[in-house]
Coordinates of C-alpha atoms and ligand atoms in Angstrom, one line a residue:
A1 CA -37.3 -35.3 -23.5
L2 CA -35.7 -33.6 -20.5
E3 CA -32.3 -33.9 -22.0
E4 CA -33.6 -32.2 -25.2
D5 CA -35.1 -29.4 -23.1
G6 CA -31.6 -28.9 -21.7
E7 CA -30.2 -28.5 -25.2
D8 CA -32.8 -26.0 -26.2
K9 CA -32.9 -23.9 -23.1
P10 CA -29.6 -22.8 -21.7
K11 CA -31.4 -21.8 -18.5
N12 CA -32.3 -25.4 -17.8
R13 CA -29.1 -27.3 -18.5
R14 CA -28.3 -30.1 -16.3
F15 CA -25.1 -28.6 -14.7
A16 CA -25.0 -25.1 -13.3
C17 CA -21.7 -24.4 -15.2
Q18 CA -23.7 -24.8 -18.4
R19 CA -26.1 -22.1 -17.4
I20 CA -25.6 -18.3 -17.3
T21 CA -26.0 -17.3 -13.7
P22 CA -25.9 -13.5 -13.2
L23 CA -25.4 -11.8 -9.9
N24 CA -28.8 -10.1 -10.0
H25 CA -31.9 -12.1 -10.9
P26 CA -35.6 -11.8 -10.2
N27 CA -36.0 -14.6 -7.7
Q28 CA -33.9 -13.4 -4.8
K29 CA -36.6 -14.1 -2.1
F30 CA -36.7 -17.8 -3.2
T31 CA -32.9 -18.2 -3.4
E32 CA -32.3 -16.5 -0.1
A33 CA -34.7 -18.8 1.6
L34 CA -33.1 -21.9 0.0
E35 CA -29.6 -20.8 0.8
F36 CA -30.7 -20.1 4.4
L37 CA -31.9 -23.7 4.6
E38 CA -28.7 -24.9 3.1
K39 CA -26.8 -23.1 5.8
A40 CA -29.2 -24.4 8.5
A41 CA -28.8 -28.0 7.2
E42 CA -25.0 -27.6 7.5
L43 CA -25.3 -26.3 11.0
R44 CA -27.4 -29.3 12.0
M45 CA -24.6 -31.7 11.3
G46 CA -26.9 -34.7 11.0
D47 CA -26.1 -37.9 9.1
N48 CA -27.0 -36.6 5.7
S49 CA -27.0 -32.9 6.4
R50 CA -24.3 -32.4 3.8
S51 CA -26.4 -33.8 1.0
R52 CA -29.5 -32.0 2.2
A53 CA -27.5 -28.8 2.2
L54 CA -26.3 -29.5 -1.3
A55 CA -29.9 -30.2 -2.5
F56 CA -31.0 -26.7 -1.3
R57 CA -28.0 -25.1 -2.9
K58 CA -28.5 -26.8 -6.2
A59 CA -32.2 -25.7 -6.2
S60 CA -31.1 -22.2 -5.5
A61 CA -28.6 -22.3 -8.3
A62 CA -31.3 -23.5 -10.7
L63 CA -33.5 -20.5 -9.8
K64 CA -30.7 -18.0 -10.1
A65 CA -30.4 -18.9 -13.8
L66 CA -34.1 -18.1 -14.5
P67 CA -34.6 -14.7 -16.3
E68 CA -38.2 -14.5 -15.2
E69 CA -39.8 -14.2 -11.8
I70 CA -41.5 -17.4 -10.6
K71 CA -45.3 -16.8 -10.5
K72 CA -46.7 -20.3 -10.0
P73 CA -45.4 -23.8 -8.9
E74 CA -45.5 -25.0 -12.5
D75 CA -42.7 -22.5 -13.4
V76 CA -40.2 -24.7 -11.5
E77 CA -41.8 -28.1 -12.2
N78 CA -39.3 -29.2 -14.8
L79 CA -36.1 -27.6 -13.6
Y80 CA -33.1 -29.8 -13.0
D81 CA -32.3 -29.9 -9.3
I82 CA -35.8 -28.9 -8.3
R83 CA -38.2 -31.3 -9.9
G84 CA -37.2 -34.2 -7.6
G85 CA -37.1 -32.2 -4.5
A86 CA -40.4 -32.1 -2.6
H87 CA -38.9 -30.1 0.2
C88 CA -37.6 -27.3 -2.1
K89 CA -40.9 -27.2 -4.0
G90 CA -42.7 -26.8 -0.7
V91 CA -40.5 -23.9 0.3
I92 CA -41.1 -22.2 -3.1
L93 CA -44.9 -22.8 -2.8
D94 CA -44.9 -21.3 0.7
I95 CA -43.2 -18.2 -0.5
L96 CA -45.5 -18.0 -3.5
E97 CA -48.6 -18.2 -1.3
N98 CA -47.5 -16.2 1.8
G99 CA -44.6 -14.1 0.6
Y100 CA -42.2 -15.8 3.0
S101 CA -41.2 -19.3 4.2
A102 CA -42.6 -20.2 7.6
E103 CA -39.9 -22.8 8.0
V104 CA -37.1 -20.3 7.4
E105 CA -38.7 -17.7 9.8
G106 CA -39.1 -20.4 12.4
I107 CA -35.5 -21.5 12.3
K108 CA -34.3 -17.9 12.4
R109 CA -36.1 -17.3 15.6
S110 CA -34.9 -20.4 17.3
D111 CA -32.4 -20.2 20.1
W112 CA -30.4 -23.0 18.5
Y113 CA -30.0 -21.1 15.3
Q114 CA -29.2 -17.8 17.0
N115 CA -26.5 -19.4 19.1
M116 CA -25.0 -21.4 16.3
S117 CA -24.9 -18.4 14.0
L118 CA -23.3 -16.2 16.7
F119 CA -20.5 -18.7 17.2
T120 CA -19.9 -19.7 13.6
G121 CA -19.6 -16.0 13.0
I122 CA -16.4 -16.1 14.9
Y123 CA -13.5 -16.3 12.5
G124 CA -11.7 -19.6 13.2
C125 CA -14.7 -21.2 14.8
G126 CA -16.3 -23.9 12.7
I127 CA -19.6 -25.7 13.0
S128 CA -18.5 -28.5 15.3
T129 CA -16.7 -26.1 17.7
S130 CA -19.8 -23.9 17.8
A131 CA -22.0 -26.9 18.5
K132 CA -19.7 -28.0 21.3
W133 CA -19.9 -24.5 22.9
C134 CA -23.7 -24.5 22.6
Q135 CA -23.7 -27.9 24.3
M136 CA -21.6 -26.5 27.1
G137 CA -24.2 -23.9 27.7
L138 CA -22.3 -21.0 26.3
R139 CA -24.7 -18.4 24.9
S140 CA -22.7 -15.2 24.2
L141 CA -19.3 -13.9 23.2
D142 CA -18.8 -12.9 26.8
D143 CA -19.6 -16.5 27.9
V144 CA -16.8 -17.6 25.5
K145 CA -14.4 -15.0 26.7
G146 CA -15.1 -15.8 30.3
S147 CA -14.6 -19.5 30.0
Y148 CA -11.1 -20.7 31.0
I149 CA -11.4 -24.2 29.8
L150 CA -11.8 -23.5 26.1
N151 CA -8.2 -23.2 24.9
L152 CA -9.1 -20.8 22.1
T153 CA -7.0 -20.9 19.0
R154 CA -5.1 -17.9 17.7
S155 CA -7.6 -17.4 15.0
Q156 CA -10.6 -17.7 17.4
L157 CA -9.1 -15.0 19.7
K158 CA -8.8 -12.7 16.7
G159 CA -12.3 -13.7 15.6
I160 CA -13.7 -12.6 19.0
E161 CA -11.7 -9.5 19.3
Y162 CA -12.7 -8.3 15.8
Y163 CA -16.2 -9.9 15.8
N164 CA -18.0 -6.8 14.5
D165 CA -15.4 -5.8 12.0
L166 CA -15.1 -9.2 10.5
N167 CA -18.8 -9.6 10.2
T168 CA -19.1 -6.3 8.4
P169 CA -19.1 -6.9 4.6
V170 CA -16.0 -5.6 2.9
T171 CA -16.9 -3.0 0.3
K172 CA -15.6 -2.8 -3.2
E173 CA -13.9 0.5 -2.4
E174 CA -12.1 -1.1 0.6
A175 CA -11.1 -4.1 -1.6
K176 CA -9.7 -1.8 -4.2
W177 CA -7.6 0.0 -1.6
I178 CA -6.2 -3.3 -0.3
H179 CA -5.6 -4.4 -3.9
D180 CA -3.5 -1.2 -4.5
A181 CA -1.6 -1.7 -1.3
V182 CA -0.8 -5.3 -2.1
S183 CA 0.0 -4.6 -5.8
Q184 CA 2.4 -1.9 -4.8
E185 CA 4.4 -4.2 -2.5
V186 CA 4.4 -7.1 -4.9
A187 CA 5.6 -4.9 -7.8
A188 CA 8.6 -3.9 -5.6
I189 CA 9.3 -7.4 -4.5
Q190 CA 9.2 -9.1 -8.0
P191 CA 8.6 -6.8 -11.0
G192 CA 6.3 -8.2 -13.6
S193 CA 4.2 -10.2 -11.1
T194 CA 0.4 -10.2 -11.4
V195 CA -2.0 -9.6 -8.5
V196 CA -5.6 -10.4 -9.4
M197 CA -8.5 -9.8 -7.1
T198 CA -10.5 -13.0 -7.5
G199 CA -13.5 -14.4 -5.6
G200 CA -16.8 -12.6 -5.4
F201 CA -15.5 -9.2 -6.4
L202 CA -14.2 -10.5 -9.7
R203 CA -17.7 -11.9 -10.3
G204 CA -19.1 -8.4 -9.8
K205 CA -20.2 -8.4 -6.2
D206 CA -20.4 -5.1 -4.4
T207 CA -19.4 -6.6 -1.1
G208 CA -17.6 -9.7 0.2
H209 CA -16.8 -11.6 3.4
D210 CA -13.1 -11.2 2.5
V211 CA -10.8 -10.1 -0.4
D212 CA -9.1 -12.9 -2.4
F213 CA -5.8 -12.3 -4.2
L214 CA -4.2 -14.6 -6.7
I215 CA -0.5 -13.8 -7.2
S216 CA 1.6 -15.1 -10.0
H217 CA 4.5 -14.3 -12.4
P218 CA 4.6 -15.1 -16.1
E219 CA 8.0 -16.7 -15.7
E220 CA 7.6 -20.0 -13.9
G221 CA 9.5 -20.0 -10.7
K222 CA 9.7 -16.3 -10.2
E223 CA 6.6 -16.5 -8.0
K224 CA 8.6 -18.3 -5.4
G225 CA 9.4 -16.4 -2.2
I226 CA 6.9 -13.5 -3.0
L227 CA 4.4 -14.4 -0.3
G228 CA 6.8 -14.5 2.6
T229 CA 8.4 -11.2 1.6
L230 CA 5.0 -9.6 0.9
L231 CA 3.6 -10.5 4.4
Q232 CA 6.8 -9.1 6.0
A233 CA 6.5 -5.9 4.1
L234 CA 2.8 -5.4 4.9
T235 CA 3.4 -6.2 8.5
K236 CA 6.2 -3.7 8.7
K237 CA 3.8 -1.0 7.4
G238 CA 1.3 -1.9 10.1
L239 CA -1.2 -3.3 7.6
L240 CA -1.4 -6.9 8.7
D241 CA -2.7 -8.1 12.1
Y242 CA -2.8 -11.8 11.7
T243 CA -1.4 -14.4 9.2
D244 CA -2.0 -18.1 8.9
I245 CA 0.5 -19.3 6.3
Q246 CA 0.1 -22.6 4.6
N247 CA 3.0 -23.9 2.6
S248 CA 2.5 -25.4 -0.8
T249 CA 1.6 -29.1 -0.7
V250 CA 1.6 -29.4 -4.5
T251 CA 3.0 -32.7 -5.7
K252 CA 3.3 -34.1 -9.2
T253 CA 0.3 -36.3 -8.6
T254 CA -2.0 -33.6 -7.4
V255 CA -1.3 -31.6 -10.6
Q256 CA -1.3 -34.5 -13.0
T257 CA -4.2 -36.5 -11.8
G258 CA -6.4 -33.7 -10.5
M259 CA -6.7 -35.8 -7.4
D260 CA -9.2 -34.8 -4.8
A261 CA -10.6 -32.5 -7.5
S262 CA -14.3 -33.3 -7.1
R263 CA -15.1 -33.1 -3.4
N264 CA -12.5 -30.9 -1.8
T265 CA -12.4 -27.2 -2.4
M266 CA -9.1 -26.9 -0.6
D267 CA -6.2 -26.9 -3.1
H268 CA -2.5 -27.3 -2.5
Y269 CA -1.1 -23.9 -3.3
E270 CA 1.1 -21.8 -1.0
R271 CA -1.4 -19.4 0.7
C272 CA -2.2 -17.2 3.6
F273 CA -5.4 -16.5 5.4
S274 CA -4.9 -13.1 7.0
I275 CA -6.5 -10.2 8.9
F276 CA -5.7 -6.9 7.2
R277 CA -5.7 -3.5 9.0
L278 CA -7.6 -1.2 6.8
P279 CA -7.0 2.4 7.8
K280 CA -10.3 4.2 8.5
T281 CA -9.1 7.0 6.3
A282 CA -9.3 4.5 3.4
Q283 CA -13.0 3.7 4.0
S284 CA -15.6 4.8 1.5
H285 CA -17.4 7.4 3.6
R286 CA -14.5 9.8 2.8
S287 CA -15.7 9.8 -0.8
D288 CA -16.8 13.5 -0.5
E289 CA -13.2 14.4 0.0
S290 CA -11.8 15.8 -3.2
S291 CA -8.2 14.7 -2.7
E292 CA -7.4 11.1 -3.6
R293 CA -5.2 9.7 -0.9
T294 CA -2.6 7.1 -1.6
V295 CA -1.9 3.9 0.2
A296 CA 1.3 5.4 1.6
E297 CA -0.5 8.4 3.0
D298 CA -3.2 6.4 4.6
S299 CA -0.9 4.0 6.3
A300 CA 1.3 6.9 7.4
A301 CA -1.8 8.5 8.9
M302 CA -2.3 5.4 11.1
D303 CA 0.0 4.9 14.0
V304 CA 2.1 2.5 12.2
V305 CA 3.1 -0.2 14.6
P306 CA 6.8 -1.0 14.8
P307 CA 7.4 -4.7 14.0
A308 CA 8.7 -5.3 17.5
S309 CA 5.4 -4.6 19.2
E310 CA 3.6 -6.7 16.7
S311 CA 3.0 -9.6 19.0
S312 CA 1.7 -7.5 21.8
P313 CA -2.0 -8.1 22.1
S314 CA -2.5 -5.1 24.4
M315 CA -2.3 -2.6 21.6
D316 CA -6.0 -3.0 20.8
V317 CA -7.4 -1.1 23.7
T318 CA -11.0 -2.1 23.0
P319 CA -11.9 -5.8 23.0
A320 CA -14.9 -6.9 21.1
N321 CA -17.9 -5.7 23.0
G322 CA -19.4 -9.1 23.2
T323 CA -22.8 -7.9 22.0
A324 CA -24.6 -10.9 20.6
I325 CA -25.8 -10.2 17.1
P326 CA -27.8 -13.2 16.1
G327 CA -27.7 -14.1 12.5
L328 CA -24.9 -11.7 11.8
S329 CA -22.7 -14.2 10.1
L330 CA -25.5 -14.7 7.5
L331 CA -25.8 -11.0 7.1
E332 CA -25.3 -11.0 3.4
K333 CA -27.3 -14.1 2.5
T334 CA -30.3 -13.1 4.6
N335 CA -30.2 -9.6 3.1
G336 CA -29.3 -7.9 6.4
S337 CA -32.7 -8.2 7.9
T338 CA -31.2 -8.6 11.4
T339 CA -28.6 -5.9 11.8
S340 CA -27.7 -3.3 9.2
P341 CA -24.0 -3.0 8.2
S342 CA -24.1 0.7 9.2
E343 CA -25.2 -0.2 12.8
I344 CA -22.2 -2.5 13.1
V345 CA -19.8 0.0 11.7
Q346 CA -21.2 2.4 14.2
K347 CA -20.1 0.1 17.0
T348 CA -16.6 -0.5 15.7
E349 CA -16.1 3.2 15.4
D350 CA -15.9 3.5 19.1
S351 CA -13.0 1.1 19.3
G352 CA -10.3 3.7 19.5
R353 CA -8.4 2.1 16.6
S354 CA -7.4 4.0 13.5
W355 CA -8.1 0.9 11.4
V356 CA -10.8 -1.8 10.9
A357 CA -10.0 -5.5 10.5
R358 CA -10.8 -7.2 7.2
R359 CA -10.2 -10.7 6.1
V360 CA -7.8 -11.2 3.2
D361 CA -6.8 -14.4 1.4
F362 CA -3.6 -14.7 -0.6
V363 CA -2.8 -17.5 -2.9
I364 CA 0.4 -18.0 -5.0
A365 CA 0.3 -20.0 -8.3
P366 CA 3.1 -20.8 -10.7
A367 CA 2.5 -19.8 -14.4
G368 CA 1.9 -23.3 -15.6
Q369 CA -1.1 -23.8 -13.3
Y370 CA -2.3 -20.2 -13.4
A371 CA -5.4 -20.6 -15.5
F372 CA -6.7 -23.4 -13.3
A373 CA -5.9 -21.4 -10.1
L374 CA -7.7 -18.4 -11.5
L375 CA -10.8 -20.5 -12.4
G376 CA -10.8 -22.1 -9.0
W377 CA -10.4 -18.9 -7.0
T378 CA -12.9 -17.0 -9.0
G379 CA -15.7 -19.3 -7.9
S380 CA -18.4 -19.4 -7.1
K381 CA -18.0 -22.5 -5.0
M382 CA -21.2 -23.8 -6.5
F383 CA -19.9 -23.0 -10.0
N384 CA -16.7 -24.9 -9.3
R385 CA -18.5 -27.8 -7.8
S386 CA -20.8 -28.1 -10.8
M387 CA -17.9 -27.7 -13.3
R388 CA -15.9 -30.4 -11.6
D389 CA -19.0 -32.7 -11.5
Y390 CA -19.6 -32.0 -15.2
T391 CA -16.0 -32.7 -16.0
N392 CA -16.1 -36.0 -14.3
K393 CA -19.4 -37.2 -15.5
V394 CA -19.6 -35.9 -19.0
M395 CA -15.9 -35.7 -20.0
N396 CA -14.5 -38.5 -17.9
M397 CA -11.8 -36.0 -16.7
N398 CA -10.7 -34.5 -13.4
L399 CA -10.6 -30.8 -12.9
S400 CA -9.0 -29.0 -10.0
S401 CA -7.4 -25.6 -9.2
H402 CA -4.1 -27.2 -10.4
G403 CA -5.0 -28.8 -13.7
L404 CA -7.1 -31.0 -15.9
F405 CA -6.6 -34.8 -16.2
D406 CA -8.1 -36.9 -19.0
K407 CA -8.9 -40.3 -17.5
T408 CA -9.7 -41.9 -20.9
N409 CA -6.3 -41.1 -22.4
N410 CA -4.5 -41.0 -19.1
C411 CA -2.8 -37.6 -19.7
S412 CA -3.0 -34.1 -18.2
L413 CA -4.1 -31.3 -20.5
Q414 CA -2.5 -27.9 -20.4
A415 CA -4.2 -24.5 -20.6
K416 CA -2.9 -21.0 -20.5
T417 CA -6.3 -19.2 -20.1
E418 CA -9.7 -19.9 -18.7
E419 CA -11.1 -19.8 -22.2
E420 CA -8.9 -22.7 -23.1
I421 CA -10.1 -24.7 -20.2
F422 CA -13.8 -24.2 -21.2
E423 CA -12.8 -25.2 -24.7
L424 CA -11.1 -28.4 -23.6
L425 CA -14.3 -29.2 -21.6
K426 CA -16.6 -28.4 -24.6
L427 CA -18.3 -25.7 -22.6
D428 CA -19.3 -22.3 -23.8
Y429 CA -17.1 -19.8 -22.1
K430 CA -18.7 -17.9 -19.2
P431 CA -17.1 -14.7 -17.9
P432 CA -16.9 -14.4 -14.1
E433 CA -20.1 -12.3 -13.9
E434 CA -22.0 -15.3 -15.2
R435 CA -20.6 -17.7 -12.6
N436 CA -22.7 -16.5 -9.7
C437 CA -24.5 -19.7 -8.9
Ligands
LIG501 P1 -17.3 -13.9 -0.6 O1 -15.9 -13.9 -0.1 O2 -17.6 -12.6 -1.2 O3 -18.2 -14.3 0.5 O4 -17.4 -15.0 -1.7 P2 -16.3 -15.8 -2.5 O5 -15.2 -14.8 -2.8 O6 -17.0 -16.4 -3.6 O7 -15.9 -16.9 -1.5 P3 -14.5 -17.3 -0.8 O8 -14.8 -18.2 0.3 O9 -13.7 -16.1 -0.6 O10 -13.8 -18.3 -1.9 C1 -13.3 -17.8 -3.2 C2 -13.1 -18.9 -4.1 O11 -11.8 -19.5 -3.7 C3 -14.1 -20.0 -4.0 O12 -14.7 -20.2 -5.2 C4 -13.4 -21.2 -3.6 C5 -12.0 -20.9 -4.0 N1 -11.0 -21.7 -3.3 C6 -10.2 -22.6 -4.0 N2 -9.4 -23.2 -3.1 C7 -9.8 -22.8 -1.9 C8 -9.3 -23.1 -0.6 O13 -8.4 -23.9 -0.5 N3 -9.9 -22.4 0.4 C9 -10.9 -21.5 0.2 N4 -11.4 -20.9 1.3 N5 -11.3 -21.2 -1.0 C10 -10.8 -21.8 -2.0 O14 -10.1 -22.7 -5.2
LIG502 MN1 -14.0 -14.1 -1.1
LIG503 MN1 -11.6 -16.3 0.5

């Protein structure tokens, strides 16, 4: 009977990728609580914390596809990914009765959570490093900076230096400016290339934790070499502060078998995780200005750093101020109840820099794998996870950001567009705005 329910009601299909999941939905307070608990479960690092986290996430995804606000426990009783979860149902019930989840509020107030979220908010600092620092008795960014035994990585040093900037959500306007700057360079390097802003912004979000760019060229092979030259060009213009380049690890097997497709979100493309220097003149609060400034004008307005001094860390006069902002790394998900973005921007404005730091990801895909790369880098992560799960369980195929492999017929399937991939998988096409699970 439940399977039939699924057929009739697109909102209660078994896999999230079969449901329409818009960005805005009427059950925000429930999904925020569930995703907070997802994050908290991950931070806890217990034996089955990964699967507990996933259960919260799946429950949240189920609610995001509901067009109506939940009014009573029975409203979620039959939903896939909730009906078996006593814990999730308890959280929903609590919110229905009291307007908030006591469990969530309790965790938010705990020292453990505040410390962990402070440290995981440092770019380059993962959950296990954060836990180690907590265990060592470190409690603030100043504690971390003052410790001589930590051997901070290059990315962690940047993460501390630009703590406030990197925990300030990137706005759509900022992302557009960066997109223009990147497109301009890429067009000069390899005419005919495509630069698509993927990730959350492509799904219609107004802010993001970073900006994601997928770069390709319709002629297979012409995408080669673009990334290195692009990074050099941006650095020369003073627009890049940090790059972490990962060379392509694509092999014939990864493409053809869709290996490590299901679990791992990491793919094998040539990519770069970077920190971009966004000129303050390019930020949105200049919107009252009548004159549209160009990328070139904005970067000229900054003191463009000559490449030679690039490696000198002393150029940023103001280090991160070390103010502990508990919960900041979860700013978006918790709806900014702790610190408002404007407060944080206020703090960075005293930095004496003419730019703010923003996280930017670049990924390069060859034409033959482009549709799969686009699908993968558009997300959401939950959408990808569910689509790969569906592909495996229902179609007996493997889907990855590189390709689609049919295990029954032992062959890989080609696709030029996302629409073709959905068709091969016998799924109704969902535009990016409907993949916000
Ligand atoms: P946000 O930045 O606005 O917070 O959200 P997002 O844009 O959805 O998240 P993201 O962390 O920037 O990831 C964007 C998509 O890229 C996401 O669906 C997962 C996908 N992705 C891959 N491969 C890889 C990878 O190797 N690393 C990362 N970080 N993301 C990857 O397909
Ligand atoms: Mn993103
Ligand atoms: Mn990203």
